[in-house]
Coordinates of C-alpha atoms in Angstrom, one line a residue:
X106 CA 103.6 96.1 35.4
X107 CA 101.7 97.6 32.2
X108 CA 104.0 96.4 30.0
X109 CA 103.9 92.7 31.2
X110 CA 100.3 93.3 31.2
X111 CA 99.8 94.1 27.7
X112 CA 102.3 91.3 26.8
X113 CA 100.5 88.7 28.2
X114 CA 97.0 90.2 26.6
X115 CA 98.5 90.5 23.6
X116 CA 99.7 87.1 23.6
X117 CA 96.2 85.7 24.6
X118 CA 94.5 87.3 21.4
X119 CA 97.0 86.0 19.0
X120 CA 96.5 82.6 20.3
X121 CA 92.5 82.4 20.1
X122 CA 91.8 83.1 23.0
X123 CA 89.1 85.5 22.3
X124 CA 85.9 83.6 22.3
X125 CA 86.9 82.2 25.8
X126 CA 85.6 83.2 28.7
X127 CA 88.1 84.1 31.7
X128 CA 87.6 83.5 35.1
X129 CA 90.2 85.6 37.0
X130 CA 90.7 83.9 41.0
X131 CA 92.6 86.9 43.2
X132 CA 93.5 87.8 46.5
X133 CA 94.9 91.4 47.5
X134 CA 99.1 91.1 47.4
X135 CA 101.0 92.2 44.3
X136 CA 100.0 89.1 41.9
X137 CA 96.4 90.4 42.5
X138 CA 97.2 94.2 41.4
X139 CA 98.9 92.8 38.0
X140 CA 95.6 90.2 37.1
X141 CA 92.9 93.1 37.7
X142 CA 95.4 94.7 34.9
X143 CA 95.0 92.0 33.0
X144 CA 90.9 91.9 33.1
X145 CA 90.2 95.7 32.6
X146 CA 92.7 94.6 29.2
X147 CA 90.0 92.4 28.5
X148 CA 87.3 93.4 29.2
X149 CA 88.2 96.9 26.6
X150 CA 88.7 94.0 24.1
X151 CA 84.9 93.5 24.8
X152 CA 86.1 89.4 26.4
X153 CA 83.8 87.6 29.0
X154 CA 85.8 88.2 32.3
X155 CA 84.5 86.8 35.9
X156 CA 86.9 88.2 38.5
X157 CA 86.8 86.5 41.9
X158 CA 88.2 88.3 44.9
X159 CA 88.9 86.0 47.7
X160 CA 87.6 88.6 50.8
X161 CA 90.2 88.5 53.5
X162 CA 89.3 91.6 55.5
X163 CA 92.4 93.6 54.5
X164 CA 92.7 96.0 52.3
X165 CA 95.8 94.4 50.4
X166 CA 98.9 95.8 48.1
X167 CA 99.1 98.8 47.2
X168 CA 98.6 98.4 43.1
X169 CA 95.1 96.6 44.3
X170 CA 92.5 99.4 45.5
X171 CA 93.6 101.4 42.6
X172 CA 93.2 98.4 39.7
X173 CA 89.9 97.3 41.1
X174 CA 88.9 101.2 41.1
X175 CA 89.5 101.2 37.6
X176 CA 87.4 97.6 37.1
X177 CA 84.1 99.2 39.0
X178 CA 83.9 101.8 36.4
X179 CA 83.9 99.5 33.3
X180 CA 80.7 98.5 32.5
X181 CA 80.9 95.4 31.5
X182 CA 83.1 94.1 34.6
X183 CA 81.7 91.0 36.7
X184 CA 83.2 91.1 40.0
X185 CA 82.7 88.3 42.8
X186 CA 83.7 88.2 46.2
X187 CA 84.5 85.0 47.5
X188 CA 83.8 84.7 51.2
X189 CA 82.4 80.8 51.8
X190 CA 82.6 77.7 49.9
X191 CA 79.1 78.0 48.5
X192 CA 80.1 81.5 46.5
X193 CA 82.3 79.1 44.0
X194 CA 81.5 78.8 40.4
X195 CA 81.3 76.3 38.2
X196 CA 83.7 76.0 35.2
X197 CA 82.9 75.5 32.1
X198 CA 85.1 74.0 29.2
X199 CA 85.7 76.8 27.4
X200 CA 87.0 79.0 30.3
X201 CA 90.4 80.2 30.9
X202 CA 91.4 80.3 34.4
X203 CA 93.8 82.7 35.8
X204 CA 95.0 82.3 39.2
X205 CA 96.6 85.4 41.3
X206 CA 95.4 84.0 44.6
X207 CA 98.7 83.7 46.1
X208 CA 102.4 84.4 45.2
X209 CA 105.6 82.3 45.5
X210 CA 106.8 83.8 48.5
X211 CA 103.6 82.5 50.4
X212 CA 105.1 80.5 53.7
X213 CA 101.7 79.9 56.1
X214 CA 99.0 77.7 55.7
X215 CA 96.3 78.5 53.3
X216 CA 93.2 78.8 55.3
X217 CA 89.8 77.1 54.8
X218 CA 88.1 78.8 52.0
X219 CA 91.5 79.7 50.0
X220 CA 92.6 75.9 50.4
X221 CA 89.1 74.9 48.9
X222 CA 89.5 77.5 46.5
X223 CA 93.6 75.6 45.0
X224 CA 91.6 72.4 45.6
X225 CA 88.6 73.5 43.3
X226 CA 90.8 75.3 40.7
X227 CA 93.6 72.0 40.7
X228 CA 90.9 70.0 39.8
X229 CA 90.2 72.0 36.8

């Protein structure tokens, strides 16, 4: 996971994508644990980085408690919980916008606040 991590970091800066700001969108499964990766990358780049953390009530993947763990003690790290509809942000034209919400193998209905959540972030 650090490797692909680094990668796609890496990749990022050598595109111009450092003035951005990054607005990382997560739940708690695997794709979560491998996006936190990618903001604590970030952040040590000194980047703008907004993660929000759809709040399910579970405790999620294994790689996730221990990449957020590391988040809480940079200084610089801007972390939202998503719980209702009114705790969405606003996007801005110069953001990059990572979505981790969900993975491929997801086969059940999203439910209300993660559908408004695709819906707001398809509409980017």
């Amino acid at each position: 996971m650090e490797q692909a991590t680094k990668a796609c970091v890496e990749w990022l800066l050598r595109n111009g994508f450092r003035t951005h700001t990054f607005k990382i969108f997560c739940g708690k499964g695997n794709n979560a644990g491998d996006r936190l990766a990618i903001a604590r990358l970030l952040l040590h780049q000194r980047i703008t980085v907004n993660l929000y953390i759809l709040e399910t009530g579970k405790s999620g993947s294994e790689d996730f408690p221990q990449n957020l763990q590391h988040l809480h003690e940079l200084p610089l790290a801007v972390i939202h919980y998503i719980q209702t509809e009114d705790t969405l942000p606003k996007f801005d034209t110069n953001d990059v916008i990572i979505d981790a919400l969900f993975g491929s193998g997801l086969i059940k209905p999203l439910e209300v606040i993660a559908a408004e959540i695709v819906e707001q972030l398809n509409g980017t």
